[in-house]
CSV table of C-alpha atoms in Angstrom, one decimal:
chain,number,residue,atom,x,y,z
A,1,UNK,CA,56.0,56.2,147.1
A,2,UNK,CA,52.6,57.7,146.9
A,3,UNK,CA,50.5,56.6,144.0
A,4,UNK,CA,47.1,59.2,143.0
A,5,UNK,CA,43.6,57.3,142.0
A,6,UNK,CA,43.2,58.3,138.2
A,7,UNK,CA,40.9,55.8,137.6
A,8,UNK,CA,38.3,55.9,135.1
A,9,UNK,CA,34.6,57.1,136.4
A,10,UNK,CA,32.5,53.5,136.4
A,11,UNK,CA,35.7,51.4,138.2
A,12,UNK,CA,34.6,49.7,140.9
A,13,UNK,CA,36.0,49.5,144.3
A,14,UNK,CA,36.8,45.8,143.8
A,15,UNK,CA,38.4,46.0,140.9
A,16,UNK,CA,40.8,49.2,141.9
A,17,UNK,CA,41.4,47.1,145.0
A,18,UNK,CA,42.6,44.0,142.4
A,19,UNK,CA,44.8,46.8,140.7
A,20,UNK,CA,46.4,48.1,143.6
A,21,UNK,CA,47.4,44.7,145.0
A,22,UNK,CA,48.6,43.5,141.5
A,23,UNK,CA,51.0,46.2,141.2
A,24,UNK,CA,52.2,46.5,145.4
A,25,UNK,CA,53.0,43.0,144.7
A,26,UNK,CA,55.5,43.6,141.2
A,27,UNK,CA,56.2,46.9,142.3
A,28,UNK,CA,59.6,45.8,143.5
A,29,UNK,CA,60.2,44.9,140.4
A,30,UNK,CA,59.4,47.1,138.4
A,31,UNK,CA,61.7,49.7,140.4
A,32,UNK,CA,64.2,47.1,140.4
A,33,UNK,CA,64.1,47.1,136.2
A,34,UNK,CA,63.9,50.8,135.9
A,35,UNK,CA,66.3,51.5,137.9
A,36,UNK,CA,69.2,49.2,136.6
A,37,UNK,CA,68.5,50.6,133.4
A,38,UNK,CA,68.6,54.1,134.0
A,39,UNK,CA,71.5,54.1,137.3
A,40,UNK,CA,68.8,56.3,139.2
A,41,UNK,CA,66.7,56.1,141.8
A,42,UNK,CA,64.7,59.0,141.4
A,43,UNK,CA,64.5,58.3,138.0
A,44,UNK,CA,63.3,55.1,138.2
A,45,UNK,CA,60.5,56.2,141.2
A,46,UNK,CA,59.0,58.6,138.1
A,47,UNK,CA,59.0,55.2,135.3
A,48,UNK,CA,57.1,52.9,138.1
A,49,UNK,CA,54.8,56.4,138.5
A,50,UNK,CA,54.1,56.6,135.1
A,51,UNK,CA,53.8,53.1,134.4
A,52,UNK,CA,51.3,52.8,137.8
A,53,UNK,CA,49.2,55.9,136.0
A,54,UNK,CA,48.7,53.8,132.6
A,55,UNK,CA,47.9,50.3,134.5
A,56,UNK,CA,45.1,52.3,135.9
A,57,UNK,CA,44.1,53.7,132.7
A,58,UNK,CA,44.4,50.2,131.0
A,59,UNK,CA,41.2,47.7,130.5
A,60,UNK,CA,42.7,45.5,133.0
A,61,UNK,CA,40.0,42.7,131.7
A,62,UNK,CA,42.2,42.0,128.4
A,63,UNK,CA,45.3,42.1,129.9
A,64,UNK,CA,46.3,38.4,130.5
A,65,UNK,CA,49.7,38.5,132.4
A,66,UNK,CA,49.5,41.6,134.6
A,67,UNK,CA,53.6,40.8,135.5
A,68,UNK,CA,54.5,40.8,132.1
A,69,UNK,CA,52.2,43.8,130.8
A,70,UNK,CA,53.6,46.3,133.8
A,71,UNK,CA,57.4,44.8,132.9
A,72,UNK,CA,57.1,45.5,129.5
A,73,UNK,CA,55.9,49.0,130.0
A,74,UNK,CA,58.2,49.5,132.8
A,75,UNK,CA,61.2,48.9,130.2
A,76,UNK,CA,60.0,50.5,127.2
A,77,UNK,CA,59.6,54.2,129.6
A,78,UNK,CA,62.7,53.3,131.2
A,79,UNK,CA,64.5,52.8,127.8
A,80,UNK,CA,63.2,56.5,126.7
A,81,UNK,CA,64.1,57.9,129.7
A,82,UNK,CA,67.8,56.7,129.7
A,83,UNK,CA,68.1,57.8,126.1
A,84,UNK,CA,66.9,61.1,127.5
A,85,UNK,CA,69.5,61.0,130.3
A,86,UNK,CA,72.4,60.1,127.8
A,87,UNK,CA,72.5,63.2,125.9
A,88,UNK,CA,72.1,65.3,129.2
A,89,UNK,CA,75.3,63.7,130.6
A,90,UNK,CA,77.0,64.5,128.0
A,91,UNK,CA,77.3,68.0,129.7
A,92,UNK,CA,77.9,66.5,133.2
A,93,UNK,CA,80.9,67.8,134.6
A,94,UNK,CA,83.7,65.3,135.7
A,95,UNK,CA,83.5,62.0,136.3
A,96,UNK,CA,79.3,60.2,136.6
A,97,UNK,CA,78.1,57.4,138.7
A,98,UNK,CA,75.1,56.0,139.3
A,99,UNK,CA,72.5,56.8,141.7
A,100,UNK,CA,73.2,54.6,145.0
A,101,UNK,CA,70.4,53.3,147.0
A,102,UNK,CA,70.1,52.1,150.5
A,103,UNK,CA,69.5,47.9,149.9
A,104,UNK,CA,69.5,47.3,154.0
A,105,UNK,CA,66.5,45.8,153.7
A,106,UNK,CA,66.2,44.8,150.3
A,107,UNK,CA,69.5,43.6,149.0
A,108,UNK,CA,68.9,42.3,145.7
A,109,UNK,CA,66.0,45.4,144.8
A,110,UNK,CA,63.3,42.4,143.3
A,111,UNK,CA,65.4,41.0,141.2
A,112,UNK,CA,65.7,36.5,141.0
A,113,UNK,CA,69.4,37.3,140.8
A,114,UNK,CA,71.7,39.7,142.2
A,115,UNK,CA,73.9,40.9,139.4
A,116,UNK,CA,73.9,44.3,137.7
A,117,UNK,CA,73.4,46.1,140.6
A,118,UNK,CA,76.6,46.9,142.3
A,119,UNK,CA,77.9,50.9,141.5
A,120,UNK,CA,81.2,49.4,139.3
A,121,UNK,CA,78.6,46.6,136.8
A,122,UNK,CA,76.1,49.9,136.8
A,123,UNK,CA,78.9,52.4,135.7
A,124,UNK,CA,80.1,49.8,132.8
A,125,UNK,CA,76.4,49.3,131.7
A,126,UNK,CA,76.4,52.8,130.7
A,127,UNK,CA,78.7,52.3,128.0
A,128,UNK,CA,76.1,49.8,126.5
A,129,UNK,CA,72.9,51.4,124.1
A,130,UNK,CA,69.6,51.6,126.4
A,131,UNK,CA,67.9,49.1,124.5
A,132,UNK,CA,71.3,46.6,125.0
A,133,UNK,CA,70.9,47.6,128.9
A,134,UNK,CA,67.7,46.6,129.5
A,135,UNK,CA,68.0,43.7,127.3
A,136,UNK,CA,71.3,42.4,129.7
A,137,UNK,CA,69.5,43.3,132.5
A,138,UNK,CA,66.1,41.8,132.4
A,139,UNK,CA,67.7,38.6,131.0
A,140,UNK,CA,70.7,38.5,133.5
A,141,UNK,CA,68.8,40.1,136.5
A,142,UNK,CA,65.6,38.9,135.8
A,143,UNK,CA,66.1,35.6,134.4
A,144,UNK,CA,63.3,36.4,131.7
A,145,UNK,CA,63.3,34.1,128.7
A,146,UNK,CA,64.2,35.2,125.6
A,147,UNK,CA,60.9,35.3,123.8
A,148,UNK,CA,59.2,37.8,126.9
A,149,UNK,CA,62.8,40.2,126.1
A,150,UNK,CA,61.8,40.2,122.3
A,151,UNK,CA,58.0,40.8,123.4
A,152,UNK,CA,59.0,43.5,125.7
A,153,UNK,CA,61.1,45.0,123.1
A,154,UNK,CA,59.6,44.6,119.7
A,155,UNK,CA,62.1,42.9,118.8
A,156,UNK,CA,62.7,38.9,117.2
A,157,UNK,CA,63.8,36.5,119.5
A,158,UNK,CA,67.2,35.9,117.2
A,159,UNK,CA,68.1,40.1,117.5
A,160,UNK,CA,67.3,39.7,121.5
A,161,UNK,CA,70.0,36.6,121.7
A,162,UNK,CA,72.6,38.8,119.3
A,163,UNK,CA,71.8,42.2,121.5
A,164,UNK,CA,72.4,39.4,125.1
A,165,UNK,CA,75.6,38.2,123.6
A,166,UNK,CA,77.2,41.6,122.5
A,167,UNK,CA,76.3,42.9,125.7
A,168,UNK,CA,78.1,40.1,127.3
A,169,UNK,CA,80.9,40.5,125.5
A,170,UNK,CA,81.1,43.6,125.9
A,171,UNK,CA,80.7,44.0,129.7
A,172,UNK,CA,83.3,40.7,129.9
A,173,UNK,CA,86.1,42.8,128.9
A,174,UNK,CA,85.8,45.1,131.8
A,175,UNK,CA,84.2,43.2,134.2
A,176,UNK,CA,86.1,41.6,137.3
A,177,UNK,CA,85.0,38.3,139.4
A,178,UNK,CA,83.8,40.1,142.9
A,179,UNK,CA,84.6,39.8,146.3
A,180,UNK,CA,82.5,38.7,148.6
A,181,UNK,CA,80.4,41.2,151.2
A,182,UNK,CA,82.4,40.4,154.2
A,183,UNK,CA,86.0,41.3,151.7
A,184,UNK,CA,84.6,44.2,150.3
A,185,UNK,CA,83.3,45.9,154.1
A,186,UNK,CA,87.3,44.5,155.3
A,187,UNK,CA,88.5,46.1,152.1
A,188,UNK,CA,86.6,49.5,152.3
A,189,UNK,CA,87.6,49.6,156.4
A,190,UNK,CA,90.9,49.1,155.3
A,191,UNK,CA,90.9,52.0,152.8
A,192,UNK,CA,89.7,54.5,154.9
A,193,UNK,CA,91.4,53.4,157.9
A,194,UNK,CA,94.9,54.0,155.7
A,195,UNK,CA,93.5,57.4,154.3
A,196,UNK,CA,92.4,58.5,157.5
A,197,UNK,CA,96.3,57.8,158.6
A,198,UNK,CA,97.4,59.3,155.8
A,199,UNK,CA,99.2,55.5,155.6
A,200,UNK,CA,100.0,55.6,151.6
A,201,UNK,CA,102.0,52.1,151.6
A,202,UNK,CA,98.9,50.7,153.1
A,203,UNK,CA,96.8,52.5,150.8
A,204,UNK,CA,99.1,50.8,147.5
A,205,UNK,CA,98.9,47.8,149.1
A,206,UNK,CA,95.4,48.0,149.1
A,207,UNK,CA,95.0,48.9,145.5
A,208,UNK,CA,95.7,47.5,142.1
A,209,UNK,CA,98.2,48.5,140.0
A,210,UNK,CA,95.5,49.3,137.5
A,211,UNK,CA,93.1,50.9,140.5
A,212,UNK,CA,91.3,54.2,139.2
A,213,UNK,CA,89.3,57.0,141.7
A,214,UNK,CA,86.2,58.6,140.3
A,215,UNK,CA,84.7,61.7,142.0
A,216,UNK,CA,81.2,63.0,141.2
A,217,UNK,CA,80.9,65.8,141.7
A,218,UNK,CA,79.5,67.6,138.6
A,219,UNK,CA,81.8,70.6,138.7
A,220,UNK,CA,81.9,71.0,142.2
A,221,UNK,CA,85.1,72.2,144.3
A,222,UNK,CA,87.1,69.8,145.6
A,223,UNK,CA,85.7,67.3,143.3
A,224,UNK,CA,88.5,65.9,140.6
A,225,UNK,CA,86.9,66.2,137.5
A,226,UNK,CA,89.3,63.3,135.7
A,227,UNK,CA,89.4,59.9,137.0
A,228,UNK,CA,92.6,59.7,138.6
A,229,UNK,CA,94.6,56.4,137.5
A,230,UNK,CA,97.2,54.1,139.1
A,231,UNK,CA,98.0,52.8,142.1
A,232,UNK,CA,100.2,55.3,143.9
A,233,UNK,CA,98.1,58.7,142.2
A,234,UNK,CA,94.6,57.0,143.8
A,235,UNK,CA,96.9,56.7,147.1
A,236,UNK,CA,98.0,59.8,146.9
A,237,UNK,CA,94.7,61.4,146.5
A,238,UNK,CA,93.1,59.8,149.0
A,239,UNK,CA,95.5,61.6,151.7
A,240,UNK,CA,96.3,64.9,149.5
A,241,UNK,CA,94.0,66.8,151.8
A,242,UNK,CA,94.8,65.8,155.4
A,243,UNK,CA,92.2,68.4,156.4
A,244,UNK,CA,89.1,66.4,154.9
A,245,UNK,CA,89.6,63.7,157.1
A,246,UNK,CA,89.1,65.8,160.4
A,247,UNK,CA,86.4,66.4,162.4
A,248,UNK,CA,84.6,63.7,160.7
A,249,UNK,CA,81.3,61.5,161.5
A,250,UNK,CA,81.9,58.1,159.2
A,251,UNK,CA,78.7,56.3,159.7
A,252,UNK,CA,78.5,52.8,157.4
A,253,UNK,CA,75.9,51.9,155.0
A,254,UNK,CA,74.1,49.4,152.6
A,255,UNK,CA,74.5,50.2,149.2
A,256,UNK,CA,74.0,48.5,146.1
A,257,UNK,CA,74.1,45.2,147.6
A,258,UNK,CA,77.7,46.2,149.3
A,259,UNK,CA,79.2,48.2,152.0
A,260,UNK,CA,80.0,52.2,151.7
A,261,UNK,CA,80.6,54.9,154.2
A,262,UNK,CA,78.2,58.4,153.9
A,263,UNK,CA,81.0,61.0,155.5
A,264,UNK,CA,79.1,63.6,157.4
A,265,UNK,CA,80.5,66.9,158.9
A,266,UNK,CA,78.7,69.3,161.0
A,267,UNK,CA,75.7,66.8,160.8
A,268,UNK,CA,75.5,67.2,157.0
A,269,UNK,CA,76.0,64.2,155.2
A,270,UNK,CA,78.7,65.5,152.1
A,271,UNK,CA,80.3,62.5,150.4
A,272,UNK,CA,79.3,58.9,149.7
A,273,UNK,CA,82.3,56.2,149.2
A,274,UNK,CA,82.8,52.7,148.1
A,275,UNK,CA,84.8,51.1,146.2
A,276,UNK,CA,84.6,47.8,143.8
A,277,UNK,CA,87.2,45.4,144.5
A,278,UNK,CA,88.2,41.6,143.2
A,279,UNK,CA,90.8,38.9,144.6
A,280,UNK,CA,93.6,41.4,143.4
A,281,UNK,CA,92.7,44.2,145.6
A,282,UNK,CA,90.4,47.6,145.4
A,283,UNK,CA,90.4,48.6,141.3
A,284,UNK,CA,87.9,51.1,141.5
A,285,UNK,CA,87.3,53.9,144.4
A,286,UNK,CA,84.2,55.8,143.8
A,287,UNK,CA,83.9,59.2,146.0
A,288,UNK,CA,80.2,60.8,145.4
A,289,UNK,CA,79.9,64.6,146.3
A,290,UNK,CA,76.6,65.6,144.2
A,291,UNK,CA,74.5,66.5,147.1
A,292,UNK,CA,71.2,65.5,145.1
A,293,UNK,CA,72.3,62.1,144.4
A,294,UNK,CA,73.5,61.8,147.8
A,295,UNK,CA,69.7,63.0,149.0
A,296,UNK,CA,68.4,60.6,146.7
A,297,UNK,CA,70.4,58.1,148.7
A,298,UNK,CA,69.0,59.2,151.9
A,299,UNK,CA,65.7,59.1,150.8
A,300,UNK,CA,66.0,56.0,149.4
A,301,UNK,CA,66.3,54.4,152.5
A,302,UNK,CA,62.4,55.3,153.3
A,303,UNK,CA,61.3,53.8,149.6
A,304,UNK,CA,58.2,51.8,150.6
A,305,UNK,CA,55.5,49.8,148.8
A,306,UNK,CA,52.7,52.5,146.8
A,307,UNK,CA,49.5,53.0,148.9
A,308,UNK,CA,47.0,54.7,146.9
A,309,UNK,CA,45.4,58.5,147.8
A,310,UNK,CA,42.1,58.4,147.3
């Protein structure tokens, strides 16, 4: 990410030199909040713009936690920003998912704690109100306190706790205990090794009774634009098209903390996969076809600290 000098005339070189290093250092962050919040990457790179534009513009003198000032305005744009998004999915077509993005070398995306970032917690986060999101998120995540939530928010600490806990409750009810990395990779090989096959009783055996497919496409062909439930339909779809598998360059990848497979044919990468799985086997198989979120992906990989353009 490139960050432009918009400092006011008068700012020393010092003092723009203080600024910059402040905000390389949080900068991982601050992506990190914005982007479980809002489920996109590219999303997310515009907040930490925005909010890299106003630390500039800010008398930086006042300002007496420079990590809590830039995390608070982080989540406050990235609040607007998914309320913005929410009424423009309303007309996505078919099933949405989140964003993915390449966590090879970052695998936890600054946050103290892992959670809320794998595709399956981000998808069920959705269902929550922005303001509940980032609330679960920097708390859970970020292990802030309770009284920094209600600061960032404008909120009391007592409506922070109630907003935490019906957020918990809420994601508890969908929510599944994990795998760990090395199951999930095993489990995803697995999957496409039957589908590849075209093995369905090693597919269902794979799967939970329960197990649901999602493909993003947003109206494109060859995309199903309904999840498709149960065990032996998310089998069957995963081997309906014997011609998809062929001629195929499978090449694995980090995402979201976990394992995934970008498919490429003719050197064009075309469709992300992964899946979300607990001790009872794969629930969730997530097929992404949207080339820009698949772009997004790729580029994600390059995402490096700001340096600033003078």
């Amino acid at each position: 990410m490139t960050f432009t000098d918009h400092s006011p005339l008068g700012t020393t070189t010092s003092a723009l030199d203080e600024a910059v290093s402040v905000f390389v250092q949080l900068q991982p962050r601050l992506f990190g909040i914005a982007y479980r919040v809002l489920g996109s990457a590219v999303e997310a790179e515009d907040v930490v713009q925005e909010v890299w534009l106003r630390w500039q513009k800010t008398d930086r003198s006042a300002v007496v936690s420079p990590a809590a000032f830039l995390s608070s305005a982080t989540t406050r744009l990235a609040i607007n920003v998914a309320q913005s998004a929410r009424v423009r999915r309303e007309t996505y077509i078919g099933p949405w998912l989140p964003e993915p993005i390449d966590t090879s070398s970052d695998p936890e995306v600054g946050a103290q704690r892992a959670e809320a970032l794998e595709l399956a917690l981000l998808l069920v986060l959705e269902k929550l109100t922005p303001a509940e999101r980032a609330a679960y998120v920097l708390r859970e995540a970020f292990d802030y306190g309770y009284p920094e939530i209600a600061a960032m928010l404008h909120l009391s600490v007592v409506n922070v706790r109630k907003i935490v806990s019906r957020a918990r409750k809420h994601l508890g009810a969908e929510q599944r205990e994990s795998v760990d990395a090395e199951e999930h990779r095993r489990l995803l090989e697995a999957f496409v090794g039957a589908a590849q096959r075209g093995d369905i009783g090693s597919l269902e055996a794979l799967l939970t009774p329960d197990a649901v497919s999602l493909s993003d496409g947003n109206g494109m062909r060859g995309a199903a634009r309904i999840p498709v439930l149960g065990r032996a339909r998310v089998a069957n779809l995963a081997t309906a098209y014997p011609r998809f598998w062929r001629g195929l360059d499978l090449r694995s990848v980090h995402a979201n903390g976990r394992s995934g497979v970008m498919i490429y044919r003719e050197g064009q990468p075309k469709t992300f996969l992964t899946v979300a799985a607990s001790r009872e086997g794969i629930y969730k198989v997530m097929w992404l076809f949207n080339p820009s979120k698949i772009a997004a992906f790729l580029d994600s990989r390059s995402r490096s600290m700001p340096s600033l353009c003078l």
